[in-house]
mmCIF file of C-alpha atoms and ligand atoms in Angstrom:
data_model
loop_
_atom_site.group_PDB
_atom_site.id
_atom_site.type_symbol
_atom_site.label_atom_id
_atom_site.label_comp_id
_atom_site.label_asym_id
_atom_site.label_seq_id
_atom_site.Cartn_x
_atom_site.Cartn_y
_atom_site.Cartn_z
ATOM 1 C CA UNK W 1 87.217 136.064 165.510
ATOM 2 C CA UNK W 2 87.063 139.630 163.947
ATOM 3 C CA UNK W 3 84.291 141.870 165.059
ATOM 4 C CA UNK W 4 83.157 143.333 161.691
ATOM 5 C CA UNK W 5 81.107 145.983 163.231
ATOM 6 C CA UNK W 6 83.933 147.442 165.306
ATOM 7 C CA UNK W 7 86.776 146.589 162.778
ATOM 8 C CA UNK W 8 87.572 149.426 160.515
ATOM 9 C CA UNK W 9 90.034 149.481 157.787
ATOM 10 C CA UNK W 10 92.587 152.186 158.438
ATOM 11 C CA UNK W 11 94.945 153.281 155.813
ATOM 12 C CA UNK W 12 98.567 153.535 157.068
ATOM 13 C CA UNK W 13 99.925 156.970 156.905
ATOM 14 C CA UNK W 14 103.463 157.402 155.517
ATOM 15 C CA UNK W 15 105.670 159.450 157.757
ATOM 16 C CA UNK W 16 108.342 159.829 155.071
ATOM 17 C CA UNK W 17 108.548 163.034 153.249
ATOM 18 C CA UNK W 18 111.185 162.045 150.563
ATOM 19 C CA UNK W 19 108.973 158.938 149.746
ATOM 20 C CA UNK W 20 105.817 160.861 149.435
ATOM 21 C CA UNK W 21 107.515 163.325 147.123
ATOM 22 C CA UNK W 22 109.067 160.560 145.077
ATOM 23 C CA UNK W 23 105.693 158.751 144.758
ATOM 24 C CA UNK W 24 103.950 161.949 143.630
ATOM 25 C CA UNK W 25 106.684 162.958 141.296
ATOM 26 C CA UNK W 26 106.773 159.303 139.743
ATOM 27 C CA UNK W 27 103.085 159.238 139.343
ATOM 28 C CA UNK W 28 103.080 162.426 137.195
ATOM 29 C CA UNK W 29 106.398 161.859 135.494
ATOM 30 C CA UNK W 30 105.013 158.559 134.154
ATOM 31 C CA UNK W 31 102.270 160.578 132.353
ATOM 32 C CA UNK W 32 104.880 162.865 130.770
ATOM 33 C CA UNK W 33 106.918 159.869 129.600
ATOM 34 C CA UNK W 34 103.711 158.298 128.087
ATOM 35 C CA UNK W 35 102.795 161.558 126.248
ATOM 36 C CA UNK W 36 106.514 161.846 125.009
ATOM 37 C CA UNK W 37 106.459 158.244 123.603
ATOM 38 C CA UNK W 38 103.131 158.934 121.819
ATOM 39 C CA UNK W 39 104.828 161.778 120.058
ATOM 40 C CA UNK W 40 107.990 159.801 119.596
ATOM 41 C CA UNK W 41 106.025 156.733 118.030
ATOM 42 C CA UNK W 42 104.170 159.104 115.672
ATOM 43 C CA UNK W 43 107.527 160.762 114.534
ATOM 44 C CA UNK W 44 109.509 157.587 113.573
ATOM 45 C CA UNK W 45 109.031 156.035 110.252
ATOM 46 C CA UNK W 46 109.612 152.279 110.866
ATOM 47 C CA UNK W 47 106.518 150.337 111.840
ATOM 48 C CA UNK W 48 108.524 148.047 114.208
ATOM 49 C CA UNK W 49 109.779 151.026 116.007
ATOM 50 C CA UNK W 50 106.395 152.530 116.289
ATOM 51 C CA UNK W 51 104.959 149.190 117.852
ATOM 52 C CA UNK W 52 108.019 148.962 120.211
ATOM 53 C CA UNK W 53 107.585 152.679 121.287
ATOM 54 C CA UNK W 54 103.812 152.308 121.624
ATOM 55 C CA UNK W 55 104.419 149.234 123.973
ATOM 56 C CA UNK W 56 106.732 151.370 126.009
ATOM 57 C CA UNK W 57 104.056 153.959 126.278
ATOM 58 C CA UNK W 58 101.643 151.376 127.529
ATOM 59 C CA UNK W 59 104.292 150.237 130.136
ATOM 60 C CA UNK W 60 104.415 153.891 131.422
ATOM 61 C CA UNK W 61 100.602 154.040 131.832
ATOM 62 C CA UNK W 62 100.712 150.792 133.736
ATOM 63 C CA UNK W 63 103.346 152.184 135.929
ATOM 64 C CA UNK W 64 101.188 155.148 136.584
ATOM 65 C CA UNK W 65 98.285 153.090 137.657
ATOM 66 C CA UNK W 66 100.625 151.002 139.863
ATOM 67 C CA UNK W 67 102.073 154.008 141.464
ATOM 68 C CA UNK W 68 98.497 155.405 142.113
ATOM 69 C CA UNK W 69 97.552 152.178 143.880
ATOM 70 C CA UNK W 70 100.538 152.550 146.178
ATOM 71 C CA UNK W 71 99.601 156.268 146.935
ATOM 72 C CA UNK W 72 95.864 155.219 147.660
ATOM 73 C CA UNK W 73 97.080 152.657 149.988
ATOM 74 C CA UNK W 74 98.939 155.180 152.214
ATOM 75 C CA UNK W 75 96.638 158.219 151.549
ATOM 76 C CA UNK W 76 99.288 160.012 149.554
ATOM 77 C CA UNK W 77 97.448 162.715 147.366
ATOM 78 C CA UNK W 78 98.268 163.520 143.749
ATOM 79 C CA UNK W 79 100.242 166.704 143.509
ATOM 80 C CA UNK W 80 98.483 169.213 141.304
ATOM 81 C CA UNK W 81 101.713 170.972 140.888
ATOM 82 C CA UNK W 82 103.582 167.843 139.508
ATOM 83 C CA UNK W 83 100.569 166.936 137.328
ATOM 84 C CA UNK W 84 100.541 170.300 135.633
ATOM 85 C CA UNK W 85 104.305 170.498 135.371
ATOM 86 C CA UNK W 86 104.739 167.182 133.878
ATOM 87 C CA UNK W 87 101.740 167.465 131.710
ATOM 88 C CA UNK W 88 103.452 170.460 130.058
ATOM 89 C CA UNK W 89 106.751 168.707 129.940
ATOM 90 C CA UNK W 90 105.248 165.664 128.225
ATOM 91 C CA UNK W 91 103.489 167.664 125.747
ATOM 92 C CA UNK W 92 106.497 169.807 124.710
ATOM 93 C CA UNK W 93 108.664 166.716 124.293
ATOM 94 C CA UNK W 94 105.946 164.936 122.305
ATOM 95 C CA UNK W 95 105.704 167.909 119.810
ATOM 96 C CA UNK W 96 109.558 168.302 119.864
ATOM 97 C CA UNK W 97 110.025 164.676 118.739
ATOM 98 C CA UNK W 98 108.768 165.699 115.188
ATOM 99 C CA UNK W 99 111.440 168.471 114.732
ATOM 100 C CA UNK W 100 114.589 167.374 116.405
ATOM 101 C CA UNK W 101 115.565 164.550 114.062
ATOM 102 C CA UNK W 102 115.996 160.939 114.822
ATOM 103 C CA UNK W 103 118.916 160.599 117.216
ATOM 104 C CA UNK W 104 117.958 163.023 120.111
ATOM 105 C CA UNK W 105 114.506 161.610 120.964
ATOM 106 C CA UNK W 106 116.118 158.150 121.265
ATOM 107 C CA UNK W 107 119.035 159.510 123.066
ATOM 108 C CA UNK W 108 116.984 161.680 125.737
ATOM 109 C CA UNK W 109 114.535 158.847 126.127
ATOM 110 C CA UNK W 110 117.227 156.438 127.010
ATOM 111 C CA UNK W 111 119.030 158.794 129.263
ATOM 112 C CA UNK W 112 115.689 159.561 131.199
ATOM 113 C CA UNK W 113 114.788 155.929 131.480
ATOM 114 C CA UNK W 114 118.351 155.347 132.923
ATOM 115 C CA UNK W 115 117.693 157.841 135.792
ATOM 116 C CA UNK W 116 114.068 156.395 136.263
ATOM 117 C CA UNK W 117 115.260 152.994 137.016
ATOM 118 C CA UNK W 118 116.660 153.947 140.499
ATOM 119 C CA UNK W 119 113.500 155.955 141.410
ATOM 120 C CA UNK W 120 111.689 152.541 141.877
ATOM 121 C CA UNK W 121 114.620 150.997 143.752
ATOM 122 C CA UNK W 122 114.859 154.110 145.912
ATOM 123 C CA UNK W 123 111.099 153.840 146.804
ATOM 124 C CA UNK W 124 111.763 150.208 147.884
ATOM 125 C CA UNK W 125 114.703 151.353 150.053
ATOM 126 C CA UNK W 126 112.454 153.914 151.566
ATOM 127 C CA UNK W 127 109.717 151.555 152.265
ATOM 128 C CA UNK W 128 112.176 149.032 153.675
ATOM 129 C CA UNK W 129 113.631 151.697 155.980
ATOM 130 C CA UNK W 130 110.108 151.775 157.628
ATOM 131 C CA UNK W 131 109.851 148.041 157.816
ATOM 132 C CA UNK W 132 107.609 147.647 154.707
ATOM 133 C CA UNK W 133 108.759 144.973 152.441
ATOM 134 C CA UNK W 134 105.381 143.914 150.697
ATOM 135 C CA UNK W 135 106.032 146.069 147.766
ATOM 136 C CA UNK W 136 109.590 144.863 147.035
ATOM 137 C CA UNK W 137 108.616 142.571 144.095
ATOM 138 C CA UNK W 138 106.438 145.230 142.436
ATOM 139 C CA UNK W 139 109.008 147.971 142.660
ATOM 140 C CA UNK W 140 111.597 145.670 141.435
ATOM 141 C CA UNK W 141 109.693 144.844 138.349
ATOM 142 C CA UNK W 142 108.856 148.373 137.736
ATOM 143 C CA UNK W 143 112.533 149.350 138.109
ATOM 144 C CA UNK W 144 113.587 146.423 135.795
ATOM 145 C CA UNK W 145 111.036 147.485 133.049
ATOM 146 C CA UNK W 146 112.620 150.921 132.970
ATOM 147 C CA UNK W 147 115.945 149.267 132.612
ATOM 148 C CA UNK W 148 114.605 147.387 129.602
ATOM 149 C CA UNK W 149 113.477 150.618 128.148
ATOM 150 C CA UNK W 150 116.825 152.179 128.629
ATOM 151 C CA UNK W 151 118.560 149.128 126.801
ATOM 152 C CA UNK W 152 115.994 149.350 123.976
ATOM 153 C CA UNK W 153 116.555 153.045 123.315
ATOM 154 C CA UNK W 154 120.427 152.756 123.742
ATOM 155 C CA UNK W 155 120.263 149.862 121.025
ATOM 156 C CA UNK W 156 118.697 152.178 118.728
ATOM 157 C CA UNK W 157 121.553 154.810 118.775
ATOM 158 C CA UNK W 158 124.594 152.751 119.903
ATOM 159 C CA UNK W 159 126.286 152.999 116.559
ATOM 160 C CA UNK W 160 125.506 156.623 115.793
ATOM 161 C CA UNK W 161 128.469 158.919 115.464
ATOM 162 C CA UNK W 162 126.766 161.382 117.609
ATOM 163 C CA UNK W 163 126.713 159.086 120.690
ATOM 164 C CA UNK W 164 130.279 159.632 122.075
ATOM 165 C CA UNK W 165 129.840 163.410 121.736
ATOM 166 C CA UNK W 166 126.420 163.325 123.646
ATOM 167 C CA UNK W 167 127.776 160.782 126.153
ATOM 168 C CA UNK W 168 130.576 163.097 127.140
ATOM 169 C CA UNK W 169 128.195 166.087 127.569
ATOM 170 C CA UNK W 170 125.168 164.484 129.071
ATOM 171 C CA UNK W 171 126.807 161.528 131.017
ATOM 172 C CA UNK W 172 124.802 158.616 129.512
ATOM 173 C CA UNK W 173 125.505 156.379 126.797
ATOM 174 C CA UNK W 174 127.306 153.011 125.903
ATOM 175 C CA UNK W 175 129.793 153.294 128.813
ATOM 176 C CA UNK W 176 127.839 155.480 131.254
ATOM 177 C CA UNK W 177 124.690 154.518 132.885
ATOM 178 C CA UNK W 178 122.710 156.198 135.719
ATOM 179 C CA UNK W 179 122.215 152.968 137.482
ATOM 180 C CA UNK W 180 124.235 149.805 138.306
ATOM 181 C CA UNK W 181 122.051 147.221 136.812
ATOM 182 C CA UNK W 182 123.198 144.807 134.136
ATOM 183 C CA UNK W 183 120.274 142.978 132.434
ATOM 184 C CA UNK W 184 122.768 140.196 131.251
ATOM 185 C CA UNK W 185 123.630 139.517 134.902
ATOM 186 C CA UNK W 186 120.221 140.120 136.560
ATOM 187 C CA UNK W 187 119.826 139.453 140.202
ATOM 188 C CA UNK W 188 116.369 138.105 141.403
ATOM 189 C CA UNK W 189 114.293 140.640 143.576
ATOM 190 C CA UNK W 190 115.328 139.037 146.773
ATOM 191 C CA UNK W 191 119.023 139.360 146.089
ATOM 192 C CA UNK W 192 118.900 142.813 144.505
ATOM 193 C CA UNK W 193 119.370 144.990 147.623
ATOM 194 C CA UNK W 194 122.664 146.444 146.287
ATOM 195 C CA UNK W 195 120.792 147.850 143.321
ATOM 196 C CA UNK W 196 120.830 151.633 143.148
ATOM 197 C CA UNK W 197 122.462 151.947 146.730
ATOM 198 C CA UNK W 198 124.245 155.181 147.397
ATOM 199 C CA UNK W 199 126.225 153.929 150.495
HETATM 200 FE FE1 FE2 X 201 107.674 153.961 133.924
HETATM 201 FE FE1 FE2 X 202 110.130 153.768 131.026
#
C-alpha cells in the first residue's frame, strides 16, 4: 500500500537538450501560426475558406495547450526568447496576409505545415530514445493534424500557375513535401515508426 504521507509526486526531468528545445520552440511557434491564421482568415473573401482557416487556427491553439502539458510534465520552462520571437513573427505574417495577394499566404502556410509535421514525429523519436512511449499516440495525432493542414493549403493552390515556380525555389509543392507521409496511405500510430526518420 502507498504511504501517502511519504510519497511525493516527482516530475521527471528531461535530460535531452534537443527535445527540450524542440518542445519550447513548438510551443511558441504554435502561437505564431495561430496569429498568422487569424490574419489569413480575415484576408480571404470566401466564407468557407474563413471557416476552414479559423478551424486550423483552433487546431494550433489546441496544439499549444497540448505541448504545454508535456512541458509541465517534465518541468520544461517556457522560453521567453521563443515567445517574443514567434509573437513578432506571427503578428508580421498576420498583417502581411492582407497585402501579399492570395497565393502566397496559402503557399507559405502549406510549406510551414509541411515542415511542422515532422517536429511532432521527431519529438516522439526523442522520447522513445529515452524509453518513454506514453506520448506516442498524442504526438502522432498532432503530426497528422499538421499533415491535414498541409494538404488543405496545397489543395487551395495546386492549380495555380505560380506553384511550379515557387516549388522550384522553395522546395515545396505538388511534387515536393518536407515529410514522407501520404494521408491516402496512412499508417496507424503503432506502425508509423518510419515517419520522418532520417536514418
Ligand atoms: Fe500545430
Ligand atoms: Fe498546423
